[in-house]
Each structure stands twice: as structure tokens, then as C-alpha cells.
PDB file of C-alpha atoms in Angstrom:
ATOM      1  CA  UNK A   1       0.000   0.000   0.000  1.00 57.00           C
ATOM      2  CA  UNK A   2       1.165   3.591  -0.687  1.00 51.00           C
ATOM      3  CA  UNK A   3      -0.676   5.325   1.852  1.00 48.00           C
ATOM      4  CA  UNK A   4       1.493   8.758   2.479  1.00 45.00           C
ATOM      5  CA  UNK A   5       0.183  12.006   4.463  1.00 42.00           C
ATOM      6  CA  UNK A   6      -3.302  11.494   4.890  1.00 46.00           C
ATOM      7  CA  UNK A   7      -5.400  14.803   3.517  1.00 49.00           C
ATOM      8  CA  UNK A   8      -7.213  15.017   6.490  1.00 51.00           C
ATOM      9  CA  UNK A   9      -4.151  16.563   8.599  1.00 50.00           C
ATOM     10  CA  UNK A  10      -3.828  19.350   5.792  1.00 48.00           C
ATOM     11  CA  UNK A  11      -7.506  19.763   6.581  1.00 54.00           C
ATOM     12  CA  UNK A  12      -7.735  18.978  10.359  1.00 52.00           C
ATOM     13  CA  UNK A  13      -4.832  22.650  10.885  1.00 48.00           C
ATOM     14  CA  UNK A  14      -7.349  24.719   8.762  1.00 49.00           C
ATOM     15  CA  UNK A  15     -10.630  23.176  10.518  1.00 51.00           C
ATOM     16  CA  UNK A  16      -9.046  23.898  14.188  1.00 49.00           C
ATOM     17  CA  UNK A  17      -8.702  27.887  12.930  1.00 43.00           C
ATOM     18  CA  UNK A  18     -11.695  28.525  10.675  1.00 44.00           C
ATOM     19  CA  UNK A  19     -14.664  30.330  12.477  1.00 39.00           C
ATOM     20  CA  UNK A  20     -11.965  32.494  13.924  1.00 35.00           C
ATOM     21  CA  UNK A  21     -12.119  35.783  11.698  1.00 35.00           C
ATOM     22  CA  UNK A  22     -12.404  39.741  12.389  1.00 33.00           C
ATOM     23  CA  UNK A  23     -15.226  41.803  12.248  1.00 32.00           C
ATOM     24  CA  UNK A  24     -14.490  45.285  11.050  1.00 36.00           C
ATOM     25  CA  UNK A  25     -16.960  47.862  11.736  1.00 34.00           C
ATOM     26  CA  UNK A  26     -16.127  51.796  11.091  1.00 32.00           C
ATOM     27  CA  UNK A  27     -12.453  51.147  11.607  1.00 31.00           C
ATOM     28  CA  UNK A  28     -12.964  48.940  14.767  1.00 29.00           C
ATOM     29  CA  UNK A  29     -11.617  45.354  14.983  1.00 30.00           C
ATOM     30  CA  UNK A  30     -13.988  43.013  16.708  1.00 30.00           C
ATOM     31  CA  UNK A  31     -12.937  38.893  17.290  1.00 30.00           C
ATOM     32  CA  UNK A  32     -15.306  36.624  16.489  1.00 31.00           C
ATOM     33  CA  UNK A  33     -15.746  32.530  17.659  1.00 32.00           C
ATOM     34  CA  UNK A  34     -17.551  30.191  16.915  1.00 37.00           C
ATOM     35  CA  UNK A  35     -20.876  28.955  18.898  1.00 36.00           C
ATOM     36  CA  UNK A  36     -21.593  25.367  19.496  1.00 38.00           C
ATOM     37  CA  UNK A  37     -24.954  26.411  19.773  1.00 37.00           C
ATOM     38  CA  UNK A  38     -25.697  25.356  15.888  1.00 45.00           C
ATOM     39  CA  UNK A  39     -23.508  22.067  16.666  1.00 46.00           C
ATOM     40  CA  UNK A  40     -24.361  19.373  14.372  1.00 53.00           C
ATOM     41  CA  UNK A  41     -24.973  15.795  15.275  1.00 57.00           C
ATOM     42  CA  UNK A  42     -22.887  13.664  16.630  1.00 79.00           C
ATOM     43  CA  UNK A  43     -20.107  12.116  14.202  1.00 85.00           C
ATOM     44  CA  UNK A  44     -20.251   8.601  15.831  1.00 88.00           C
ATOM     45  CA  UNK A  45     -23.692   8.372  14.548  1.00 91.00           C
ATOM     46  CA  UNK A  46     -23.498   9.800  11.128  1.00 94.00           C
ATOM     47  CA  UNK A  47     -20.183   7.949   9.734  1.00 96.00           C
ATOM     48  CA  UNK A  48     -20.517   4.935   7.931  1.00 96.00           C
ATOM     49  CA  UNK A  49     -19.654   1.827   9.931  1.00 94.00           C
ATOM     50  CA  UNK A  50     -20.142  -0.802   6.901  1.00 95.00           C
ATOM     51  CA  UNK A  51     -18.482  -0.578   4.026  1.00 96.00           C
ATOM     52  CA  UNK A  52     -18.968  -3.326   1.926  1.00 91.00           C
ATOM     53  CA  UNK A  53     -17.591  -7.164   2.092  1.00 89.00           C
ATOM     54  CA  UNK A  54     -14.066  -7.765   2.501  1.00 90.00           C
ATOM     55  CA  UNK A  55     -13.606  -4.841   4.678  1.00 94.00           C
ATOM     56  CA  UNK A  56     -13.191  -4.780   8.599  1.00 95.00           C
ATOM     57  CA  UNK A  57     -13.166  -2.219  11.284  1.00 96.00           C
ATOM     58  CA  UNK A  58     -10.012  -2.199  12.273  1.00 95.00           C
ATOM     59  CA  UNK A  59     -10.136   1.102  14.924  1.00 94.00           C
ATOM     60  CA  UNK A  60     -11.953   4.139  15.658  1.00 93.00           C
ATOM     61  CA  UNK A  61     -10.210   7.433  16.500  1.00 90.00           C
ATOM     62  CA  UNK A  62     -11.648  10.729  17.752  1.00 88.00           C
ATOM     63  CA  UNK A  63     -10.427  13.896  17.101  1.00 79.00           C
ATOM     64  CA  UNK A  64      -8.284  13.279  14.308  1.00 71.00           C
ATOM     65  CA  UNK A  65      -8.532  16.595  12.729  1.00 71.00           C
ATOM     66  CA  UNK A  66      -9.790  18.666  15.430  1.00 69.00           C
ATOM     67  CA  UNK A  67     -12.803  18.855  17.937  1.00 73.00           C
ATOM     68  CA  UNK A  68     -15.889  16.264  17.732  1.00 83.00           C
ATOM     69  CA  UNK A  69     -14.117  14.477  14.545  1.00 87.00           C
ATOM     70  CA  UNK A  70     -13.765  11.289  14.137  1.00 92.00           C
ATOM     71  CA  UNK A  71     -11.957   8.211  12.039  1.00 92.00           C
ATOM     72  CA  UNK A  72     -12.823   4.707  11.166  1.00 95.00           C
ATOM     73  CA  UNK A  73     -10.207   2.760   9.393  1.00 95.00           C
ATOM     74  CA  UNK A  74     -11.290  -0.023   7.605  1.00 96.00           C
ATOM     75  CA  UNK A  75      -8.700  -2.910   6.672  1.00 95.00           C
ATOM     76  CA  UNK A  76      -9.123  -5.425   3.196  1.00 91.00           C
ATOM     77  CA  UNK A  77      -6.719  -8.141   2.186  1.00 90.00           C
ATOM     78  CA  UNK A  78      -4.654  -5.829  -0.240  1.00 89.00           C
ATOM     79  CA  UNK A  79      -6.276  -2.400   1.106  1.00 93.00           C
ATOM     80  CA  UNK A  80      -6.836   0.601   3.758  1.00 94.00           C
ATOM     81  CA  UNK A  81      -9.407   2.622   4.006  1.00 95.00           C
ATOM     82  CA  UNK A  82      -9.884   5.661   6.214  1.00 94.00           C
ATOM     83  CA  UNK A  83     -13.180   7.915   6.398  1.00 95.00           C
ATOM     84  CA  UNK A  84     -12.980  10.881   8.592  1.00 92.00           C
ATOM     85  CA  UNK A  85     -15.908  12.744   9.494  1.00 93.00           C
ATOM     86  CA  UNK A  86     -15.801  16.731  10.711  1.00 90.00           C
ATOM     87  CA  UNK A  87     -19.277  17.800  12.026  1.00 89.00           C
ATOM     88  CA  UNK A  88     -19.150  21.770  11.099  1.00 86.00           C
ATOM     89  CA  UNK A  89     -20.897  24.839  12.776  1.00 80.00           C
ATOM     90  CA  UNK A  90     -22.678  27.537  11.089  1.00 72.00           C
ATOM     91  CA  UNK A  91     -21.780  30.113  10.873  1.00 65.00           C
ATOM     92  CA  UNK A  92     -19.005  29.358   9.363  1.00 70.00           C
ATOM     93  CA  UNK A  93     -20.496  26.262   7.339  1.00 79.00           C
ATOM     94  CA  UNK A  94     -19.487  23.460   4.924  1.00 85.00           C
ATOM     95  CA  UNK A  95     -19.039  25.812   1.852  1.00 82.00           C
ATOM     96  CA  UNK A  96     -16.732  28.200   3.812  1.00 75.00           C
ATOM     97  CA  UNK A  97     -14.426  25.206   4.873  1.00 77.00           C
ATOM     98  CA  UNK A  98     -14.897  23.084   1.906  1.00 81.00           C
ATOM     99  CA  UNK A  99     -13.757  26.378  -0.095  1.00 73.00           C
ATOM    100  CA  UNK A 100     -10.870  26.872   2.314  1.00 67.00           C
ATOM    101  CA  UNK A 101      -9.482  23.108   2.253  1.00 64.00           C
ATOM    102  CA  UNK A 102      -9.917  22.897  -1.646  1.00 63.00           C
ATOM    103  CA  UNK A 103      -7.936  26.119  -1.996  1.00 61.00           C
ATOM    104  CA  UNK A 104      -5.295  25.271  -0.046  1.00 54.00           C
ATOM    105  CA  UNK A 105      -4.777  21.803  -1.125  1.00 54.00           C
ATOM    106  CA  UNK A 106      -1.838  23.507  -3.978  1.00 50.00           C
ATOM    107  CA  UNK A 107       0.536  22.303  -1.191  1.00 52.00           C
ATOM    108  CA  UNK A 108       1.279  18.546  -2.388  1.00 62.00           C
ATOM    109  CA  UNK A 109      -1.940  17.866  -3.865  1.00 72.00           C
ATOM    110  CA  UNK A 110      -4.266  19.597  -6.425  1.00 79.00           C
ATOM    111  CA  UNK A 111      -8.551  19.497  -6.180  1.00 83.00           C
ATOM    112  CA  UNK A 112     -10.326  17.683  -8.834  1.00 89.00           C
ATOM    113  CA  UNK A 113     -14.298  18.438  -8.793  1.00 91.00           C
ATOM    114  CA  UNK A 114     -15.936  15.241  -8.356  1.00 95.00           C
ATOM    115  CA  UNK A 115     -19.898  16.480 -10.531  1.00 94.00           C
ATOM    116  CA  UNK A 116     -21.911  13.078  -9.169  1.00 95.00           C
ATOM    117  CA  UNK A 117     -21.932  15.169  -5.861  1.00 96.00           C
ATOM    118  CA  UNK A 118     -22.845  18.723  -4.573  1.00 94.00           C
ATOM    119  CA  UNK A 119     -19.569  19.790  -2.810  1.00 94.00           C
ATOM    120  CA  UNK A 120     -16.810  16.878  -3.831  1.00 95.00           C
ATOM    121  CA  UNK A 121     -13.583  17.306  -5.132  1.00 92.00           C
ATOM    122  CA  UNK A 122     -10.431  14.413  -5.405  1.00 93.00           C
ATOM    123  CA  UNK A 123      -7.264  14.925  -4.359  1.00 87.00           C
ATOM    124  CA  UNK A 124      -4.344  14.177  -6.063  1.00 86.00           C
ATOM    125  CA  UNK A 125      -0.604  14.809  -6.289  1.00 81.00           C
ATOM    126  CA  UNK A 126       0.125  17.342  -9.202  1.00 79.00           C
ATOM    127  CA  UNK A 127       0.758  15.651 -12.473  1.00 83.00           C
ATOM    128  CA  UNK A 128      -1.449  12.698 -11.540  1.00 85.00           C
ATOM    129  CA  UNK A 129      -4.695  11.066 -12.341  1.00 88.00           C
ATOM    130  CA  UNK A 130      -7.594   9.867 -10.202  1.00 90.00           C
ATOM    131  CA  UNK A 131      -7.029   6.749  -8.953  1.00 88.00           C
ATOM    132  CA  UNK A 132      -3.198   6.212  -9.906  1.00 87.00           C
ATOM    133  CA  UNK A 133      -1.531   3.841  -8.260  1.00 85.00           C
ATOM    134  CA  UNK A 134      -5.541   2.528  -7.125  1.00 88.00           C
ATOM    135  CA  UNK A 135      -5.364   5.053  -4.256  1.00 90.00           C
ATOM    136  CA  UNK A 136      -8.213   7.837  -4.253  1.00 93.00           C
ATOM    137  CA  UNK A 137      -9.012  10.909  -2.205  1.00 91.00           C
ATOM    138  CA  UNK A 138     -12.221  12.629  -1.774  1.00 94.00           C
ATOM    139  CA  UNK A 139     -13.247  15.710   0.238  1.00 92.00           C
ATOM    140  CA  UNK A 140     -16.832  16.293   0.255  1.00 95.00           C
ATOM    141  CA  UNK A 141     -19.305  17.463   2.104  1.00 95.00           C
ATOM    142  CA  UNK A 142     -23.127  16.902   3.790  1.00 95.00           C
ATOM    143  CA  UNK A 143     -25.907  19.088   5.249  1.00 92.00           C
ATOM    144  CA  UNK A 144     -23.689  19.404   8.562  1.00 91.00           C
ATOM    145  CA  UNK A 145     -20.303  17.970   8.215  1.00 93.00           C
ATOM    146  CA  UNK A 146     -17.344  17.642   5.926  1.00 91.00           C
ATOM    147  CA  UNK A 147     -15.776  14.359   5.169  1.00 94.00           C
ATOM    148  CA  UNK A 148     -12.184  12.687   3.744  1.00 92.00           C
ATOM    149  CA  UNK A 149     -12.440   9.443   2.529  1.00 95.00           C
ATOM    150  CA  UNK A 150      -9.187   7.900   1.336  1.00 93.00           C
ATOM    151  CA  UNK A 151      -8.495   4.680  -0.052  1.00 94.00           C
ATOM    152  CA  UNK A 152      -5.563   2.985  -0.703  1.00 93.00           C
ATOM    153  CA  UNK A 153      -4.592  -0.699  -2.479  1.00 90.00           C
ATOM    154  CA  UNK A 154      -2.602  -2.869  -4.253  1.00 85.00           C
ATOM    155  CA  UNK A 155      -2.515  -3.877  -7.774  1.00 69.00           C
ATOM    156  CA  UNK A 156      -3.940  -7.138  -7.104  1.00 67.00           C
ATOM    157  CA  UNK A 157      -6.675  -5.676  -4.850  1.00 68.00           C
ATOM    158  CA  UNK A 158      -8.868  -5.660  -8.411  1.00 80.00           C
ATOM    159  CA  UNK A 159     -10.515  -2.142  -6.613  1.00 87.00           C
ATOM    160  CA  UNK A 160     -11.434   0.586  -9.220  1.00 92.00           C
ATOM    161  CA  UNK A 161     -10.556   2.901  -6.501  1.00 93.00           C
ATOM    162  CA  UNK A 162     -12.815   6.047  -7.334  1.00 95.00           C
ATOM    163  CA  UNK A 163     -15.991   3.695  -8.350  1.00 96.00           C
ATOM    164  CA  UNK A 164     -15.617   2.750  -4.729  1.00 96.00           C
ATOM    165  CA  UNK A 165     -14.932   5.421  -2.809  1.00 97.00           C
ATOM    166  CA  UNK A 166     -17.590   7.687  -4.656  1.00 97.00           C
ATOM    167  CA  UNK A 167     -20.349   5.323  -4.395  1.00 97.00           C
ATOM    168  CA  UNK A 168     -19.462   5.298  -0.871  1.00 98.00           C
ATOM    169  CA  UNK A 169     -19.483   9.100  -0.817  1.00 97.00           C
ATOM    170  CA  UNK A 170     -23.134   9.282  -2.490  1.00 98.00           C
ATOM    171  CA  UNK A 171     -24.129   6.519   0.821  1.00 97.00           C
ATOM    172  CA  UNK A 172     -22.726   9.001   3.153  1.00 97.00           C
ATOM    173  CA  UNK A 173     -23.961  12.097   2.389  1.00 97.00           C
ATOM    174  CA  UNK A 174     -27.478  10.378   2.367  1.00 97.00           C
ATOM    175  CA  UNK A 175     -26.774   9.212   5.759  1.00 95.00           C
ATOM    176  CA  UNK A 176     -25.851  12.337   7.023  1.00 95.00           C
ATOM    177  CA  UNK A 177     -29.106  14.371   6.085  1.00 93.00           C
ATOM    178  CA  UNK A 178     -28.530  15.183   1.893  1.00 95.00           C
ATOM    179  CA  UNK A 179     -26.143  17.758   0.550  1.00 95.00           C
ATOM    180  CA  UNK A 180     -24.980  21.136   1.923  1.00 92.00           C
ATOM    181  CA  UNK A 181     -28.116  24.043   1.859  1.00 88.00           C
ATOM    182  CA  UNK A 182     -27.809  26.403  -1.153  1.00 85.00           C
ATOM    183  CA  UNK A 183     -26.465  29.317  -1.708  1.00 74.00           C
ATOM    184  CA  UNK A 184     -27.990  32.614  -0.526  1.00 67.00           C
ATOM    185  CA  UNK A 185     -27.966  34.712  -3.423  1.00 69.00           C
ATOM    186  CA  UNK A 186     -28.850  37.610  -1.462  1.00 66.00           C
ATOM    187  CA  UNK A 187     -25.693  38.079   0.682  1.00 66.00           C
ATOM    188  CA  UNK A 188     -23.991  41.407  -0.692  1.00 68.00           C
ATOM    189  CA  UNK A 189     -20.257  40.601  -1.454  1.00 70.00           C
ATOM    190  CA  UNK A 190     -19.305  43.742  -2.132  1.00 72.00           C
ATOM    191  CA  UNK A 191     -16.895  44.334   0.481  1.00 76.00           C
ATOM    192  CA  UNK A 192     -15.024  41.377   0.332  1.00 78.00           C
ATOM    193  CA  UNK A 193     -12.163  42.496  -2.034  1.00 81.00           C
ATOM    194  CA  UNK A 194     -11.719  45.271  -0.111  1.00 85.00           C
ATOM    195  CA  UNK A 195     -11.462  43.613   3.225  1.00 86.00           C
ATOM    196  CA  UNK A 196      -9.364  40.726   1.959  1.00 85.00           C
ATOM    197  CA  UNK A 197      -6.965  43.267   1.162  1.00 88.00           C
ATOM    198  CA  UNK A 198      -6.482  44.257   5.150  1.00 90.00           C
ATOM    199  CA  UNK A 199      -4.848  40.820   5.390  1.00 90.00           C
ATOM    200  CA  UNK A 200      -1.505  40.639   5.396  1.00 89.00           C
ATOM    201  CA  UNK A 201      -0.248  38.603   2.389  1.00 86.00           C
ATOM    202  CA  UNK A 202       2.386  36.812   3.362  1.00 86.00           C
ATOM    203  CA  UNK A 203       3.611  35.562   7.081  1.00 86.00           C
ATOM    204  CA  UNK A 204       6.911  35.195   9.132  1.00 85.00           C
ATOM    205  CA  UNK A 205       9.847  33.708   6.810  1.00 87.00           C
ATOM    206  CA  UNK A 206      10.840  31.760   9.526  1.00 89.00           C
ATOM    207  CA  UNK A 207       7.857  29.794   9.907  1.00 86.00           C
ATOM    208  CA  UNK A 208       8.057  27.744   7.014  1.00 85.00           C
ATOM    209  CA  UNK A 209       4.343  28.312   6.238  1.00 82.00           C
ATOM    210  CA  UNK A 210       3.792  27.504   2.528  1.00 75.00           C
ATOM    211  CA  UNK A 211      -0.196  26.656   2.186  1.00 70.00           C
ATOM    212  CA  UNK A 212      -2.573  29.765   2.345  1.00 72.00           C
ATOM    213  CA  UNK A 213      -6.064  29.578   1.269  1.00 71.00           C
ATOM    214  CA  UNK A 214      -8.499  32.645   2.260  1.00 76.00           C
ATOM    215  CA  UNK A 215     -12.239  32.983   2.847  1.00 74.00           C
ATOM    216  CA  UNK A 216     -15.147  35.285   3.235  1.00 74.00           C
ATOM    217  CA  UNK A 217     -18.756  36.064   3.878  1.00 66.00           C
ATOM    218  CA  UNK A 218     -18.872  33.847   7.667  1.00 57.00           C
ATOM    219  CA  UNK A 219     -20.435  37.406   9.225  1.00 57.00           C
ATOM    220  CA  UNK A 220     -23.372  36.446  11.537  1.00 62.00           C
ATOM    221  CA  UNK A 221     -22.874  36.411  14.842  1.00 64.00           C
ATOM    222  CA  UNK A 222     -25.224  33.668  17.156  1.00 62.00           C
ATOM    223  CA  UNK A 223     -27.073  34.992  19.628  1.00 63.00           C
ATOM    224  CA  UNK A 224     -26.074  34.008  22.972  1.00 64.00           C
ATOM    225  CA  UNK A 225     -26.934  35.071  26.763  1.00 59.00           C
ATOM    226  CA  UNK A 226     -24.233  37.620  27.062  1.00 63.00           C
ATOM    227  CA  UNK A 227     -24.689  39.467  24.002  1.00 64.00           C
ATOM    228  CA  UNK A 228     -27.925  41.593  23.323  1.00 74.00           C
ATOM    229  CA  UNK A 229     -30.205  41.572  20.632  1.00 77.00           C
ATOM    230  CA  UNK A 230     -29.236  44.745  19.009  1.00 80.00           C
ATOM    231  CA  UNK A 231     -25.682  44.524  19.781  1.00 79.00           C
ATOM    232  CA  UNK A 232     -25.483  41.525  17.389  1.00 75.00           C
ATOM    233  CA  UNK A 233     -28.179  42.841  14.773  1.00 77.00           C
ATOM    234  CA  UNK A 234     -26.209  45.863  14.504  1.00 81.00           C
ATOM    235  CA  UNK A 235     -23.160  44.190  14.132  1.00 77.00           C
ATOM    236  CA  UNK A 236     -24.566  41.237  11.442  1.00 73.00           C
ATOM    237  CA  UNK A 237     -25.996  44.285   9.509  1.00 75.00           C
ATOM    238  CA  UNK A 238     -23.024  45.892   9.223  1.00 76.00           C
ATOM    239  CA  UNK A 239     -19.988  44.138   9.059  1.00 77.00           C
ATOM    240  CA  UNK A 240     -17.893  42.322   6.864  1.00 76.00           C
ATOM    241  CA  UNK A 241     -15.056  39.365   7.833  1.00 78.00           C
ATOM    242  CA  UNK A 242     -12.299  38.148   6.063  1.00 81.00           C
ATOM    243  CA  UNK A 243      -9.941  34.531   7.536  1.00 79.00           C
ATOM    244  CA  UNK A 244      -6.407  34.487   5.946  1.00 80.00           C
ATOM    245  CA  UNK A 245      -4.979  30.895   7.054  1.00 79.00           C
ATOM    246  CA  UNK A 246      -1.289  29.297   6.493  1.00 79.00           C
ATOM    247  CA  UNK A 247      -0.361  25.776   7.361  1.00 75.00           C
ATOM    248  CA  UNK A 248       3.287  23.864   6.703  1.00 74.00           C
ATOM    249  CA  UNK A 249       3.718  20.986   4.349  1.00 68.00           C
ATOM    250  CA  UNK A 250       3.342  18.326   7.208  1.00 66.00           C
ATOM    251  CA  UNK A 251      -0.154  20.263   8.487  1.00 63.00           C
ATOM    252  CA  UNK A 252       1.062  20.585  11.882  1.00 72.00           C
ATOM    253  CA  UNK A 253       1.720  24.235  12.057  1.00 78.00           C
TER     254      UNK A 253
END
């Protein structure tokens, strides 16, 4: 088997600092976090825990790539199989993070849309195919959560790799509730550019920080006990936010 750096630790660095962003309002910096108040449900209960014959549950990991995630590797004759599951808040949501993890993935591997699903794409080394090798990689996405599933085999597994792993896929996300909500066309994005351009563009040297991927538009506040009514109406009404994130090569950093 050929299974390298799996994509979920890539992901798991960005996931553990998305729905941290800055709200700028009339010059004023405001930081914002993320409520577990719109927490989906638990990922125990939406991950697939049979994945066809000749497959066993070998173990069961939490937290892989950051809080409430989970793991399930699944062991063949002349195969591995991993399928992480990241249950996702909104604000920010699965397109924000999908966006962010597909944009960053330049660093070792490129995004190739899967179209069978809403919010898929494959990842694979630059200069490769789908399925090379008969390992596949796809980052997708449900109602709620995000998901990795990774397969990798031998030649004489007789897999076709991305049959397998995207008919899998289409199982999941009808497990976990049907595809991510659409859209809102009536968001106004016409600050974004400007406010992207606040961020700094580059960071420390010294770091060795070579991914960046950069989102917008995750601007509404919950409402929570501490925080009036009109405090966070007048701040969802007018403000803007902008997340700049960097990771290293190994996605530890």
C-alpha cells in the first residue's frame, strides 16, 4: 500500500482555525468565535460503519482533525481505508471550509471536482490522475459535516478505486441528512475584495508556512446570553469578515 500524508491533517490545521475571523466595523476590529450552539450531530452516529464485504473495522479514533471528529479505518486483504468525518458549525459552514481546504490543497496535492456530488472534489498529487496507483481521495461534504475518505490498495486488490470510494461518498452524504443548503444569493459581497486586502499577504519567513487559502462572507454572529439583541443585529448588519490561514507541508503548524 502507498498510503502517504493522509489529507485530512492538511484539513484537520485549517478546521481547528476557521470560524476564527475579524469583524471590522467603522475602523474597529472586533474577534469573532464560533458557537456550538448550531452544533451538528454527533459524528459517531453519522459515519458509515459498513463498508462493503471484505472490509473490517479495524479502529476508531476521535479527534483526528480537530474537535468532535472522528476516524474509522477499515482494513481489506490488499487495502486501507480511512473515512474521517468533521461535524461543522454555522456560521461558518461546509461551503466556507470546503472552499478553504480545496484552496489550499496547492501544497502537495491539487482538487479535482468530483460532478456526481454537490460539494466533492479528489485529491491528487500534481501531475497525476484519479485513482493512480488505485489510491483515491475525496473531500466532500453533507448538510452538517465535511468528510475525507481515502483509499488505498494494491494492484492485485482488483478495486477501481474512485468507483468505490464515490459510491461510498453518495451513501454518506445520504446518511448524514442530503447535501450542503444552497447558496444565498442575497448576501452582498461587495466588500469582500476590499477587506481581503487588510490581510496581510504573506507571514513570518521563519515559519516555514507555505499553504494559504483565504475565505469570506462567515459574518453572523449567534445569539447568545451575554450578548444583546441589538448589539449583534447591529453588528450582522453591518460588518464584513475576512480569515487568511497558512499551514506547513506536514499540516502541523
Amino acid at each position: 500500500m502507498h498510503a502517504g500524508r493522509s489529507a485530512a491533517a492538511l484539513f484537520g490545521t485549517l478546521v481547528g482555525v476557521m470560524g476564527v475571523g475579524t469583524m471590522v466595523v467603522g475602523g474597529m476590529g472586533f474577534v469573532a468565535l464560533p458557537s456550538a450552539a448550531a452544533a451538528p450531530p454527533d459524528a459517531g452516529a453519522v459515519l458509515l460503519s459498513d463498508v462493503g464485504s471484505g472490509f473490517t473495522l479495524a479502529n476508531e479514533v476521535a479527534n483526528t482533525t480537530g474537535p468532535d471528529s472522528l476516524t474509522r479505518r477499515f482494513e481489506h486483504e490488499n487495502a486501507l481505508l480511512d473515512l474521517t468525518v468533521i461535524p461543522v458549525t454555522t456560521p461558518p459552514g461546509v461551503r466556507d471550509l470546503f472552499g478553504i481546504f480545496t484552496s489550499a490543497a496547492g501544497d502537495g496535492f491539487e482538487s479535482v471536482p468530483e460532478p456526481s456530488l454537490d460539494l466533492a472534489g479528489w485529491l491528487v498529487a500534481p501531475g497525476s490522475q484519479v485513482g493512480d496507483k488505485g489510491d483515491a481521495s475525496l473531500v466532500f461534504a453533507s448538510r452538517d459535516h465535511l468528510f475525507v475518505f481515502a483509499l488505498f490498495t494494491d494492484e492485485s486488490a482488483g478495486i477501481d478505486a474512485p468507483g468505490f470510494v464515490r459510491q461510498l461518498a453518495q451513501r454518506q452524504v445520504e446518511v448524514a441528512g442530503g447535501p450542503p443548503t444552497p447558496i444565498d444569493p442575497s448576501r452582498d459581497r461587495g466588500g469582500d475584495d476590499e477587506l481581503v486586502a487588510l490581510l496581510p499577504a504573506n507571514p513570518p519567513a521563519e515559519y516555514g508556512l507555505t499553504s494559504s487559502a483565504t475565505v469570506t462572507g462567515t459574518d453572523e454572529l449567534p445569539v447568545e446570553d451575554e450578548l444583546k439583541r441589538e448589539v449583534v443585529d447591529f453588528l450582522n448588519n453591518n460588518s464584513a469578515t475576512a480569515t487568511r490561514v497558512w499551514s506547513d507541508p506536514e499540516g502541523e503548524l
